[in-house]
mmCIF file with all atom_site columns, C-alpha atoms and ligand atoms in Angstrom:
data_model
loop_
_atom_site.group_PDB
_atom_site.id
_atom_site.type_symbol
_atom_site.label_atom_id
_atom_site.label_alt_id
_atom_site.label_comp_id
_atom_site.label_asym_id
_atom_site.label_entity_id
_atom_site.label_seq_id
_atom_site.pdbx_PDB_ins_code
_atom_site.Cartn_x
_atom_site.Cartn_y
_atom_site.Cartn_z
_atom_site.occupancy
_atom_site.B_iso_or_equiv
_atom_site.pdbx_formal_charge
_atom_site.auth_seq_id
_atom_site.auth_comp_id
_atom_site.auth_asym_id
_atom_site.auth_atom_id
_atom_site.pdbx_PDB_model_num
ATOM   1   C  CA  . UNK P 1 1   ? 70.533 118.955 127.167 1.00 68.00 ? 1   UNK P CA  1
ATOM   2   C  CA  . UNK P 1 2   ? 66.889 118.369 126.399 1.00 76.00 ? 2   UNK P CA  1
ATOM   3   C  CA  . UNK P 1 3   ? 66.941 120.262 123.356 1.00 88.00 ? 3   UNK P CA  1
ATOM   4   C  CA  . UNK P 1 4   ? 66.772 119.613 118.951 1.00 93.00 ? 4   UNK P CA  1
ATOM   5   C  CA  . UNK P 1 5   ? 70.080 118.161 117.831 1.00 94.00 ? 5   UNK P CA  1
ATOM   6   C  CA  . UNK P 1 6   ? 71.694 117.262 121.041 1.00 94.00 ? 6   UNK P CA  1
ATOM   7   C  CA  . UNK P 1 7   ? 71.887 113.902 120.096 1.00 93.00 ? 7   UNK P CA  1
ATOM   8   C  CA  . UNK P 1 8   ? 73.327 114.105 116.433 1.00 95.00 ? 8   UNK P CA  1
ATOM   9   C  CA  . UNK P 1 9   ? 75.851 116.695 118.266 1.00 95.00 ? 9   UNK P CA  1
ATOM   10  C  CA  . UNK P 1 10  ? 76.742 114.283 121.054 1.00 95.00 ? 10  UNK P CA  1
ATOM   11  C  CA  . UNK P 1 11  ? 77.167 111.434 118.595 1.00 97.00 ? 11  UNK P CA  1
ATOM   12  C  CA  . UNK P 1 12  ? 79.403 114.016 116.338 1.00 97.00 ? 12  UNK P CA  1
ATOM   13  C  CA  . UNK P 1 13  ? 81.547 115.512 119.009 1.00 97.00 ? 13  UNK P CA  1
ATOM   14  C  CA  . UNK P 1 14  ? 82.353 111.483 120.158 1.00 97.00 ? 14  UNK P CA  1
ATOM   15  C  CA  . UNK P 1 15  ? 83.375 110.178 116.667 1.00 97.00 ? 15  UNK P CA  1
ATOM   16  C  CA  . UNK P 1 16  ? 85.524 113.439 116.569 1.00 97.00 ? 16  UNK P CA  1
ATOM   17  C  CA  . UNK P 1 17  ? 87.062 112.671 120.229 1.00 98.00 ? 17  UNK P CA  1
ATOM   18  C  CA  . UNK P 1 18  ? 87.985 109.094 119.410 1.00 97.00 ? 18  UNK P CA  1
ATOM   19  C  CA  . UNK P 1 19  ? 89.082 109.706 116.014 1.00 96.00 ? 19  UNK P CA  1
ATOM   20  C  CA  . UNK P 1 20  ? 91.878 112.047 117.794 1.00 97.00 ? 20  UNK P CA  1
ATOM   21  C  CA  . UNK P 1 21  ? 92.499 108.992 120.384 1.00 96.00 ? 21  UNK P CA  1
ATOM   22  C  CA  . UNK P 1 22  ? 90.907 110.166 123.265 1.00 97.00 ? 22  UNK P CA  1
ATOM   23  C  CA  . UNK P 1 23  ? 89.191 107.826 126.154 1.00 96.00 ? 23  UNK P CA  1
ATOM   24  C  CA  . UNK P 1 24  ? 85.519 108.495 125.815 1.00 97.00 ? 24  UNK P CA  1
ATOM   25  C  CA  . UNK P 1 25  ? 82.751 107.547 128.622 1.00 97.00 ? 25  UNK P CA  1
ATOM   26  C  CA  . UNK P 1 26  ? 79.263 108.323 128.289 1.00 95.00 ? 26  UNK P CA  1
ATOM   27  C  CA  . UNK P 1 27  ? 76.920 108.628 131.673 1.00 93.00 ? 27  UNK P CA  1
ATOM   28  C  CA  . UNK P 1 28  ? 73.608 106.974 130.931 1.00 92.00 ? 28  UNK P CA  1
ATOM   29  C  CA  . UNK P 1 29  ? 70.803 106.891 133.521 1.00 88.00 ? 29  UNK P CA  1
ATOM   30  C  CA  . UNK P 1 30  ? 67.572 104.648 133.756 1.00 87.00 ? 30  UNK P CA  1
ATOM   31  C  CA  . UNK P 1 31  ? 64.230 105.784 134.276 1.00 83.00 ? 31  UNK P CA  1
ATOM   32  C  CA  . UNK P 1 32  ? 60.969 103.978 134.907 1.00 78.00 ? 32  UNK P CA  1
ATOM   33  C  CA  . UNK P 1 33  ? 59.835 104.296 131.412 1.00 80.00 ? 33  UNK P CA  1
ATOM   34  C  CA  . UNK P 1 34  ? 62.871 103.781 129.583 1.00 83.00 ? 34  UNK P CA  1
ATOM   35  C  CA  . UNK P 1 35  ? 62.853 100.859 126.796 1.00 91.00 ? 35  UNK P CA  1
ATOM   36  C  CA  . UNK P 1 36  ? 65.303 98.449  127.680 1.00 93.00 ? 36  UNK P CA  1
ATOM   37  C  CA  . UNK P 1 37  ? 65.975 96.635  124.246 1.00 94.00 ? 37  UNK P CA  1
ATOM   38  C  CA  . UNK P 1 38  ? 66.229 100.212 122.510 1.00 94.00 ? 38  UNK P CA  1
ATOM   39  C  CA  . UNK P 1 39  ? 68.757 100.941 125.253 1.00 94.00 ? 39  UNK P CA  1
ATOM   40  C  CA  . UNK P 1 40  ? 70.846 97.471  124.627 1.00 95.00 ? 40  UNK P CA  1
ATOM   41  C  CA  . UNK P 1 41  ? 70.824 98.992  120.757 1.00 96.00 ? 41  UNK P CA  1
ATOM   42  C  CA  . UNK P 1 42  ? 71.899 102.011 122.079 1.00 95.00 ? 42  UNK P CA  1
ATOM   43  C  CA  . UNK P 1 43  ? 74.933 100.294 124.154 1.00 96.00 ? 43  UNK P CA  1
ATOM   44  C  CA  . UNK P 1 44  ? 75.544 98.404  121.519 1.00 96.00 ? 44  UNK P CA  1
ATOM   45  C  CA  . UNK P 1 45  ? 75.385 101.425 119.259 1.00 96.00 ? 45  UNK P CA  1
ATOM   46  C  CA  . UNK P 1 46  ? 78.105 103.166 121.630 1.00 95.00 ? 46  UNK P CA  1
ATOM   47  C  CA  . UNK P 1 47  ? 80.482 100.131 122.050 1.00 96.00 ? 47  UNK P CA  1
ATOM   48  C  CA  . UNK P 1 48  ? 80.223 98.771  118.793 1.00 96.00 ? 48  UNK P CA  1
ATOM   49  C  CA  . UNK P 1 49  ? 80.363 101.479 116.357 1.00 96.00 ? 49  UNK P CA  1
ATOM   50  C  CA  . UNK P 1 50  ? 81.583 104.679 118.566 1.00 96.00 ? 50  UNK P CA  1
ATOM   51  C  CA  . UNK P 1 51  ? 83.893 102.769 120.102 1.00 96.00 ? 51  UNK P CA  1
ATOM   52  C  CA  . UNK P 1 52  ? 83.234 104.395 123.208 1.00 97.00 ? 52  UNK P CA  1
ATOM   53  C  CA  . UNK P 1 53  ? 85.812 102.991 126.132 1.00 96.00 ? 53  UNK P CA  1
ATOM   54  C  CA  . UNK P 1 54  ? 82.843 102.566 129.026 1.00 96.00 ? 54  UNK P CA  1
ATOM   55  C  CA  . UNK P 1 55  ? 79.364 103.603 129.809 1.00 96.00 ? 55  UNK P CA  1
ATOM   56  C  CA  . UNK P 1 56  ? 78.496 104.839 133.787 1.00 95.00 ? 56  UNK P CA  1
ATOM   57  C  CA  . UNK P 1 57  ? 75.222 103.580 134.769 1.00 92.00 ? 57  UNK P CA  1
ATOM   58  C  CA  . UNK P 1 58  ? 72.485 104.868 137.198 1.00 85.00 ? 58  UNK P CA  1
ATOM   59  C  CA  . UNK P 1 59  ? 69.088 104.930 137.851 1.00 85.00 ? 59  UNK P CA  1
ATOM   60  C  CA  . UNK P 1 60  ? 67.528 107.912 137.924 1.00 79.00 ? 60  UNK P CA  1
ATOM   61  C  CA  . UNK P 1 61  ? 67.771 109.883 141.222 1.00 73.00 ? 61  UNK P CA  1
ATOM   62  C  CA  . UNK P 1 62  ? 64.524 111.205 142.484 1.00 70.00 ? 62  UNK P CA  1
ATOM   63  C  CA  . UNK P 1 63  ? 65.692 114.709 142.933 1.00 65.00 ? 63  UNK P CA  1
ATOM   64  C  CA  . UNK P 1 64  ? 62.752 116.272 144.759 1.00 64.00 ? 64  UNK P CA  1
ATOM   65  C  CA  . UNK P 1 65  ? 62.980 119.453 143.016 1.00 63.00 ? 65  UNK P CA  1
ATOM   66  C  CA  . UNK P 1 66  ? 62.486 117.891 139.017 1.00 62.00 ? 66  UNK P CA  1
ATOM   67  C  CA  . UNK P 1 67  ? 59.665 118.650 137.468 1.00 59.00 ? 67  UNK P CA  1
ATOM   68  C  CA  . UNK P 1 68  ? 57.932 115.326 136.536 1.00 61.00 ? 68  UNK P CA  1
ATOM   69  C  CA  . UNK P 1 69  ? 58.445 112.701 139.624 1.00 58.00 ? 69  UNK P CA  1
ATOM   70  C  CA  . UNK P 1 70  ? 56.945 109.650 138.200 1.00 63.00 ? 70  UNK P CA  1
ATOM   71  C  CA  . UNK P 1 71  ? 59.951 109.008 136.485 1.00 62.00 ? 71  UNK P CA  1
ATOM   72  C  CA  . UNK P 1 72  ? 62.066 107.880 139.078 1.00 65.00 ? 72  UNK P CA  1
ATOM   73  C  CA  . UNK P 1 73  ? 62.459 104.139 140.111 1.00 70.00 ? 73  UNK P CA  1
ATOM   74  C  CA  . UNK P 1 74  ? 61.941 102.555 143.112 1.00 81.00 ? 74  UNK P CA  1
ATOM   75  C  CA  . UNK P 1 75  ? 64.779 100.309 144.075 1.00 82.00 ? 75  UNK P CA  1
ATOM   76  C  CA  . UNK P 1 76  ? 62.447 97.134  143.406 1.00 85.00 ? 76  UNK P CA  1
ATOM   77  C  CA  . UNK P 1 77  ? 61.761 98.464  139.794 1.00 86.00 ? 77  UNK P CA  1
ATOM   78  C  CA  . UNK P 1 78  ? 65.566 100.035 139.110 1.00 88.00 ? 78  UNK P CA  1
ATOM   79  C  CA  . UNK P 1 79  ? 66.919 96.115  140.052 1.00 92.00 ? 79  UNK P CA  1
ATOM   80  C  CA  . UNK P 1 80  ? 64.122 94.454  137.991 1.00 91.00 ? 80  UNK P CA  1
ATOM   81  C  CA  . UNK P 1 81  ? 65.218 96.829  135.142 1.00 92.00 ? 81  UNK P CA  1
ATOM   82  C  CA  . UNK P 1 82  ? 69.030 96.411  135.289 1.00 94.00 ? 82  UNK P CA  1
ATOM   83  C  CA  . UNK P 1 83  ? 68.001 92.112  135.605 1.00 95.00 ? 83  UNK P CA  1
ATOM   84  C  CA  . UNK P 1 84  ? 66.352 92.831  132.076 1.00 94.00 ? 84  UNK P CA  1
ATOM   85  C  CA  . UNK P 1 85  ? 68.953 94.928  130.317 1.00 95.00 ? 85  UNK P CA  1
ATOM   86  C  CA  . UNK P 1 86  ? 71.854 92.648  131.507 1.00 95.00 ? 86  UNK P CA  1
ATOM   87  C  CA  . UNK P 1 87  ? 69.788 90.090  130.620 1.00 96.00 ? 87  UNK P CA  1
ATOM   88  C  CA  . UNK P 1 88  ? 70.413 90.926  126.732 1.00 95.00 ? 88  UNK P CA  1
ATOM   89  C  CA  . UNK P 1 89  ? 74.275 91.039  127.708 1.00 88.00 ? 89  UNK P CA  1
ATOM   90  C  CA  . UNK P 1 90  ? 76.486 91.763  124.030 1.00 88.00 ? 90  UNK P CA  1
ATOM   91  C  CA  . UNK P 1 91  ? 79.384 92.509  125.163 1.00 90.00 ? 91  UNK P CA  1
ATOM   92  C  CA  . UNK P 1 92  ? 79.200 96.254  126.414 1.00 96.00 ? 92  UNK P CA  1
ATOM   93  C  CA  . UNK P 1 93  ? 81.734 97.960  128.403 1.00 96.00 ? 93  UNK P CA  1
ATOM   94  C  CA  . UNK P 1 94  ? 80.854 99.646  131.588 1.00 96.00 ? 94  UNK P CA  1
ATOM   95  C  CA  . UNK P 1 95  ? 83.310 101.801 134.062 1.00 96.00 ? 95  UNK P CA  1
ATOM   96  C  CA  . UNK P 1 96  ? 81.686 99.953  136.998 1.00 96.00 ? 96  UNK P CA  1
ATOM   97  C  CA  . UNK P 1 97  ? 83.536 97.130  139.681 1.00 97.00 ? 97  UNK P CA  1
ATOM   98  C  CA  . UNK P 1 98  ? 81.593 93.386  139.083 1.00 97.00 ? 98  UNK P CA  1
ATOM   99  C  CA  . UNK P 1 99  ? 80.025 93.784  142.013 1.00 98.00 ? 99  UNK P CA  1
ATOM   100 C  CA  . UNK P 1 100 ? 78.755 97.476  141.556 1.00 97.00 ? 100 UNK P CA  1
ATOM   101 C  CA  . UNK P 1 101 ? 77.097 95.764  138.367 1.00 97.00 ? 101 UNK P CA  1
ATOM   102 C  CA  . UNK P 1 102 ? 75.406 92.890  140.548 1.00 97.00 ? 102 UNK P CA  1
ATOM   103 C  CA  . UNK P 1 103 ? 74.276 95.135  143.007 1.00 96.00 ? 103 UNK P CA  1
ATOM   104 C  CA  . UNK P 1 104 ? 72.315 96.814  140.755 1.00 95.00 ? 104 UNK P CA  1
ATOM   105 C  CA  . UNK P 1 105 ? 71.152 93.560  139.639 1.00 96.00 ? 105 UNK P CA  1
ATOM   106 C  CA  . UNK P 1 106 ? 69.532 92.934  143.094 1.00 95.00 ? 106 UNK P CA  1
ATOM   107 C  CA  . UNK P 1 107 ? 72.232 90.572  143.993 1.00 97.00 ? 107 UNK P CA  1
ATOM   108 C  CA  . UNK P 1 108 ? 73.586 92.344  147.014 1.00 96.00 ? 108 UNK P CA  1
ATOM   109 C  CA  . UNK P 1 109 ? 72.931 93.907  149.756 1.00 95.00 ? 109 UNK P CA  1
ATOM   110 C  CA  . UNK P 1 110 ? 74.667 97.253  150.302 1.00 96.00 ? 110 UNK P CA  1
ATOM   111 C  CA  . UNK P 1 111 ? 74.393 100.378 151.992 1.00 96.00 ? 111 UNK P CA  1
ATOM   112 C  CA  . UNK P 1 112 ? 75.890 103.685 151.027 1.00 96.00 ? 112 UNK P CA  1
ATOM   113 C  CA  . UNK P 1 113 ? 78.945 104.890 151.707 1.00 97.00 ? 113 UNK P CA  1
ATOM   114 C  CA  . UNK P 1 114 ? 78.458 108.504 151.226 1.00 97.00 ? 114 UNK P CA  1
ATOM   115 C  CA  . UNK P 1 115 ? 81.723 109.533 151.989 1.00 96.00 ? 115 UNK P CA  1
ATOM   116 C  CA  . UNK P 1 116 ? 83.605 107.333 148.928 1.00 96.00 ? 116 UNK P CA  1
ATOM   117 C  CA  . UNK P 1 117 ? 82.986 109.839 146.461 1.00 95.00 ? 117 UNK P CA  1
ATOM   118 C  CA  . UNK P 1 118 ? 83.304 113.095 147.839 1.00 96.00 ? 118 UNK P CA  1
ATOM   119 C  CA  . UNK P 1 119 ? 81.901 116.384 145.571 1.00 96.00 ? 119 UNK P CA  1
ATOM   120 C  CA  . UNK P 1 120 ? 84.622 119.582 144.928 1.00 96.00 ? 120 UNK P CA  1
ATOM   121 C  CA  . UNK P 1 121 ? 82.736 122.511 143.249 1.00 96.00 ? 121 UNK P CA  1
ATOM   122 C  CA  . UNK P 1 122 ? 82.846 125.992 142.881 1.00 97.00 ? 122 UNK P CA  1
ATOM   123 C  CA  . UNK P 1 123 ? 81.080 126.089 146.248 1.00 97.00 ? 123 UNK P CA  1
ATOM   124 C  CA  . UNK P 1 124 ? 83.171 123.670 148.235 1.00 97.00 ? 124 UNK P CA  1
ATOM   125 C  CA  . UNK P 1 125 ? 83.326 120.607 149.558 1.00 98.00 ? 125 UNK P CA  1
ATOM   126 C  CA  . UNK P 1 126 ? 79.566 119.769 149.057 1.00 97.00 ? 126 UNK P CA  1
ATOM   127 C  CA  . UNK P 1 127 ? 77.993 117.955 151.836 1.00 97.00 ? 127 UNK P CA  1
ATOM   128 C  CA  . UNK P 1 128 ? 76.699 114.549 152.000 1.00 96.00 ? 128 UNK P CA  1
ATOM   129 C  CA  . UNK P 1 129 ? 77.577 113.640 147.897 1.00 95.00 ? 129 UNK P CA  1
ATOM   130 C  CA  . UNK P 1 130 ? 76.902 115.561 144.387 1.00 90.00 ? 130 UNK P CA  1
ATOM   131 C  CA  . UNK P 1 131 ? 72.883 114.166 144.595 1.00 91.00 ? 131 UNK P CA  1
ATOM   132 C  CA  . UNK P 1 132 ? 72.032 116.267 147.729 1.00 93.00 ? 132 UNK P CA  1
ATOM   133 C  CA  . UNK P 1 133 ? 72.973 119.502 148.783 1.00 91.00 ? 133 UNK P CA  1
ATOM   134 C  CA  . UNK P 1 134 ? 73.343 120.233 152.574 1.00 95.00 ? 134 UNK P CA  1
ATOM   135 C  CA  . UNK P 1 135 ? 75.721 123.018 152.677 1.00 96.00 ? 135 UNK P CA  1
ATOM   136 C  CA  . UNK P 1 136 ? 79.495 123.268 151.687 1.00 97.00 ? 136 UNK P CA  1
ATOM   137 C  CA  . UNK P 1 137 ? 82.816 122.856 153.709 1.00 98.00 ? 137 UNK P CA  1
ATOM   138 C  CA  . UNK P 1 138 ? 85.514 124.605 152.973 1.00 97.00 ? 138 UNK P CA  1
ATOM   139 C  CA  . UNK P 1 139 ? 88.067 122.061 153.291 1.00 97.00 ? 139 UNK P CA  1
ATOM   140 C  CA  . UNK P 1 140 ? 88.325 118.048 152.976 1.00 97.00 ? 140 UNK P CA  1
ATOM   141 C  CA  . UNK P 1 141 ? 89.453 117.676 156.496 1.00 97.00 ? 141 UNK P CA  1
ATOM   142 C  CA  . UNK P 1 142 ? 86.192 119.685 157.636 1.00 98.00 ? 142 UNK P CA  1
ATOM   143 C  CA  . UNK P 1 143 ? 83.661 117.721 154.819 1.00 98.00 ? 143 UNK P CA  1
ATOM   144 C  CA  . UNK P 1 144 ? 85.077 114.278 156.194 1.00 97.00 ? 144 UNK P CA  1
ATOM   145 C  CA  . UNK P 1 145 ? 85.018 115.550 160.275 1.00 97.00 ? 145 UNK P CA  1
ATOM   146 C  CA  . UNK P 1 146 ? 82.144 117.524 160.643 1.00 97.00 ? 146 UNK P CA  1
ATOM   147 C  CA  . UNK P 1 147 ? 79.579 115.949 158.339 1.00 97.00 ? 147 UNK P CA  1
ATOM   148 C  CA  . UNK P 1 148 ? 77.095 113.351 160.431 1.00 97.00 ? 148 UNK P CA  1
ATOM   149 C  CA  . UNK P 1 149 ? 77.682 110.395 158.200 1.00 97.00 ? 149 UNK P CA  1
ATOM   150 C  CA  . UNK P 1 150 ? 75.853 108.562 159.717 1.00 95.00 ? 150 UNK P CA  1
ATOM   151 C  CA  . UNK P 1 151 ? 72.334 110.631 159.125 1.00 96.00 ? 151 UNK P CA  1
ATOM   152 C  CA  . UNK P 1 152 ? 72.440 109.342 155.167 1.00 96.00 ? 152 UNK P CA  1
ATOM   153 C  CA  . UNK P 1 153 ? 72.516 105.866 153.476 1.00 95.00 ? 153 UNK P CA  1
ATOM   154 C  CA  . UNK P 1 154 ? 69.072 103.736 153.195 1.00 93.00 ? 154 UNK P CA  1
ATOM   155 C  CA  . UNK P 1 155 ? 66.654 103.588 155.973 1.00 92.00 ? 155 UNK P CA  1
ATOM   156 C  CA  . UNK P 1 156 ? 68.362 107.030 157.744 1.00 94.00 ? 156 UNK P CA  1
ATOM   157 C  CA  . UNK P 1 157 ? 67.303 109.848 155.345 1.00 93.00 ? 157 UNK P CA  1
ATOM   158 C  CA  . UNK P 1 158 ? 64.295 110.065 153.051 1.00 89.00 ? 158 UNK P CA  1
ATOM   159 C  CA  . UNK P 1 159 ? 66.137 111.348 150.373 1.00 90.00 ? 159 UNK P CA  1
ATOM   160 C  CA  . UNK P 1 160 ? 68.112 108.397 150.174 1.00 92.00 ? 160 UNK P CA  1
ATOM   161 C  CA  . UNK P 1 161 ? 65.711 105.200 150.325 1.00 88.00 ? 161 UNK P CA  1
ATOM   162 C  CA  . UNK P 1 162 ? 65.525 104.773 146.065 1.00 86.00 ? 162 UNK P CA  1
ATOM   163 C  CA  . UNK P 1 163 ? 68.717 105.795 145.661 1.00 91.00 ? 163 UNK P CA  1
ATOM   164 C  CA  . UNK P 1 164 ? 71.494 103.184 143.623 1.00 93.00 ? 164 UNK P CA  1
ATOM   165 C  CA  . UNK P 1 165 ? 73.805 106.059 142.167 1.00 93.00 ? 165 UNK P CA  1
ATOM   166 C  CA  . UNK P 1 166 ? 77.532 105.039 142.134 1.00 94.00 ? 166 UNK P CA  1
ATOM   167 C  CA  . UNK P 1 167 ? 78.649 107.296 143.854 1.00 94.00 ? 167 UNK P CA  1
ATOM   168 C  CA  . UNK P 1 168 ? 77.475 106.198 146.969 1.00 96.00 ? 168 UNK P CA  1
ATOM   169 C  CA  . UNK P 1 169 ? 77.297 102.503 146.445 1.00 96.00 ? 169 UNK P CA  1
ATOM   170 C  CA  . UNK P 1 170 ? 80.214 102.051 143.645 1.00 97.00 ? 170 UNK P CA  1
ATOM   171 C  CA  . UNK P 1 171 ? 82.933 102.823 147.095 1.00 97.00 ? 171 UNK P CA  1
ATOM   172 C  CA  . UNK P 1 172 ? 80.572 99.870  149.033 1.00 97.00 ? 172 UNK P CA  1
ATOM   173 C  CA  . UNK P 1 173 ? 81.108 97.481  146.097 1.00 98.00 ? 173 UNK P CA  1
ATOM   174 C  CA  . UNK P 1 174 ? 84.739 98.917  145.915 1.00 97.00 ? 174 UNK P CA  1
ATOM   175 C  CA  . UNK P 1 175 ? 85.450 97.676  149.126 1.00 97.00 ? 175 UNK P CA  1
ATOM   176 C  CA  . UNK P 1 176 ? 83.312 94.648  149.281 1.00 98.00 ? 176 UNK P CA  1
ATOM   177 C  CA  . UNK P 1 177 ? 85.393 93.366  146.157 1.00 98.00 ? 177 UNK P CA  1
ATOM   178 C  CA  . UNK P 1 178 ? 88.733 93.963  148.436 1.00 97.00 ? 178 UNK P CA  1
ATOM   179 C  CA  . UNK P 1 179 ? 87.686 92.054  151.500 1.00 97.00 ? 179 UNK P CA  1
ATOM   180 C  CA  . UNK P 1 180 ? 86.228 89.391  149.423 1.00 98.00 ? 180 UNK P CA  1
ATOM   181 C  CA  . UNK P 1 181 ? 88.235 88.913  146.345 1.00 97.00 ? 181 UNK P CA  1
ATOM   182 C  CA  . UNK P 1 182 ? 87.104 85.537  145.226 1.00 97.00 ? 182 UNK P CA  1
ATOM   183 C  CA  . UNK P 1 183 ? 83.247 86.380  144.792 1.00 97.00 ? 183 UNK P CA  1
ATOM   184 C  CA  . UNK P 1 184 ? 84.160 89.266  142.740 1.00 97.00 ? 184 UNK P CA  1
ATOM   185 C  CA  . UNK P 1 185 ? 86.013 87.151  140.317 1.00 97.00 ? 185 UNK P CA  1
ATOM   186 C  CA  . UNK P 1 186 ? 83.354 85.312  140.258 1.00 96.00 ? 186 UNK P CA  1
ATOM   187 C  CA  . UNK P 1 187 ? 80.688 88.510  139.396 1.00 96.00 ? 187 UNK P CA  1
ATOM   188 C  CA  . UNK P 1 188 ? 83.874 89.523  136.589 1.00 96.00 ? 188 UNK P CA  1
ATOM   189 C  CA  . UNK P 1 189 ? 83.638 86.548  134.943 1.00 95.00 ? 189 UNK P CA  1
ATOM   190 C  CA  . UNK P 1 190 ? 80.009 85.862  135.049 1.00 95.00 ? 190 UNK P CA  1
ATOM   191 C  CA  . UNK P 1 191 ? 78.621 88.972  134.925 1.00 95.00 ? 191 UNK P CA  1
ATOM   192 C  CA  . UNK P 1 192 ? 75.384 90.101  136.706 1.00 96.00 ? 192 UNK P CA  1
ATOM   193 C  CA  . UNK P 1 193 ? 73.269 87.107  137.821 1.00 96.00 ? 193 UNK P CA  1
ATOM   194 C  CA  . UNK P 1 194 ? 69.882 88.256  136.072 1.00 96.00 ? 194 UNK P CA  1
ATOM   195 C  CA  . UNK P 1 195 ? 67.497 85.053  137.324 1.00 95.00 ? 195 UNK P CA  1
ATOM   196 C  CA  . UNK P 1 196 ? 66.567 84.143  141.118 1.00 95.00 ? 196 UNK P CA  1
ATOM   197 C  CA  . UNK P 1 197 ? 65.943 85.148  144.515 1.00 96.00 ? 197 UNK P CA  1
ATOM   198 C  CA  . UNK P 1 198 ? 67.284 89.133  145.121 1.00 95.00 ? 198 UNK P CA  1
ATOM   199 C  CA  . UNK P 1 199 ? 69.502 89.905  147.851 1.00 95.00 ? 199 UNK P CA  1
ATOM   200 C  CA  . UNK P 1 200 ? 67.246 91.405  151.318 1.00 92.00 ? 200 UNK P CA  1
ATOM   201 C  CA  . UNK P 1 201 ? 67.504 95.273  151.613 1.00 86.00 ? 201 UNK P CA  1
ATOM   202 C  CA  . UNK P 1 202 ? 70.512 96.260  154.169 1.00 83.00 ? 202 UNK P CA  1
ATOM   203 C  CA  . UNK P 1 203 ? 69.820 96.615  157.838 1.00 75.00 ? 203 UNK P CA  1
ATOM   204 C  CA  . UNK P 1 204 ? 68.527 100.071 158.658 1.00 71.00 ? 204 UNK P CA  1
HETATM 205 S  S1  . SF4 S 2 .   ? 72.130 107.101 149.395 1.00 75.90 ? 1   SF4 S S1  1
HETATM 206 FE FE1 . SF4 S 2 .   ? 72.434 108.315 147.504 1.00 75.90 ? 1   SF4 S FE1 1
HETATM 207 S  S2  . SF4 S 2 .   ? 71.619 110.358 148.014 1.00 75.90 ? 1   SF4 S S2  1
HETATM 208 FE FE2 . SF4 S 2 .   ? 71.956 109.287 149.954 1.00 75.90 ? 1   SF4 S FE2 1
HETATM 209 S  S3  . SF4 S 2 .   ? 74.013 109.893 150.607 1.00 75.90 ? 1   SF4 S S3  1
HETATM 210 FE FE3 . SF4 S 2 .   ? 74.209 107.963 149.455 1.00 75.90 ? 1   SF4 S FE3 1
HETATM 211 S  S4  . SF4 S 2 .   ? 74.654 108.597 147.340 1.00 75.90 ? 1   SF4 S S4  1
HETATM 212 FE FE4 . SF4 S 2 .   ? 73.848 110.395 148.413 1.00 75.90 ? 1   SF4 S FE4 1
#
């Protein structure tokens, strides 16, 4: 993607998509440098005028093979930036639960479930989610049985200590908003609390 044009292509391709009526998401990621009130314009940009129906949100993972590493937030940083950028709330739409939203926040305290979004590729079943790759199982049955779970997640595998991607921690918030219905009514309607203490890291 990193090349001349993308952009104006992306932007073109979009308008042609919704002018035809179909449901458009964008996936934007975060990085430790990134501009927060040109990235509000932006949402507001691709709500507002594109009419785009959500946005996915991330921050960056720090895949150890990219090139540049000092891009990657830590978890302190990625909730610090997500308090600023909801901060400047106008009304964007995002294809998260509440309380994904407030986790990134720094409002809550979750560990991964690593198993709630499960990668299919050409490959197989790709072992523990789409961020790392630890082999392939040929099935679903053999992905969910003989994958150690419980070697991934904060605090159990290097790899995973920074990481906030939703696909590990959207299925935490997922369920946390099903055994506890009430507070995430109450993260719907407020949105993202952006001002006091954060929420301790989860046991290890
Ligand atoms: S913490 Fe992130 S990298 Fe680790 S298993 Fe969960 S989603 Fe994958």
């Amino acid at each position: 993607v990193d090349q001349e044009g993308v952009y104006d292509r992306a932007v073109a391709a979009i308008r042609s998509a919704r002018a035809r009526g179909f449901l458009v998401n964008i996936n934007c990621t975060l990085y430790d440098h990134s501009d927060i009130e040109a990235m509000a314009q932006f949402f507001t940009f691709i709500c507002q005028e594109l009419k785009v129906e959500s946005i996915t949100l991330s921050p960056g993972f720090a895949y150890q093979d990219a090139p540049t590493q000092n891009q990657f937030l830590s978890r302190q940083n990625s909730r610090m930036t997500f308090r600023r950028l909801f901060a400047l709330n106008r009304g964007w739409r995002f294809s998260h639960s509440a309380l994904f939203l407030d986790f990134l926040a720094g409002n809550q305290s979750y560990q991964c479930t690593p198993w709630g979004n499960p990668t299919r590729n050409v490959f197989g079943w790709q072992r523990p989610c789409y961020l790392l790759n630890h082999g392939h199982a040929a099935t679903f049955r053999e992905l969910m049985t003989t994958t150690d779970w419980s070697a991934y997640g904060i605090g159990h595998h290097g790899a995973c200590d920074n990481c906030m991607m939703h696909c590990g921690f959207e299925p935490t918030a997922v369920n946390d908003t099903v055994t506890h219905p009430w507070k995430a009514m109450q993260a719907a309607l407020l949105g993202p609390r952006t001002k006091g203490a954060m929420a301790p890291e989860p046991p290890r």
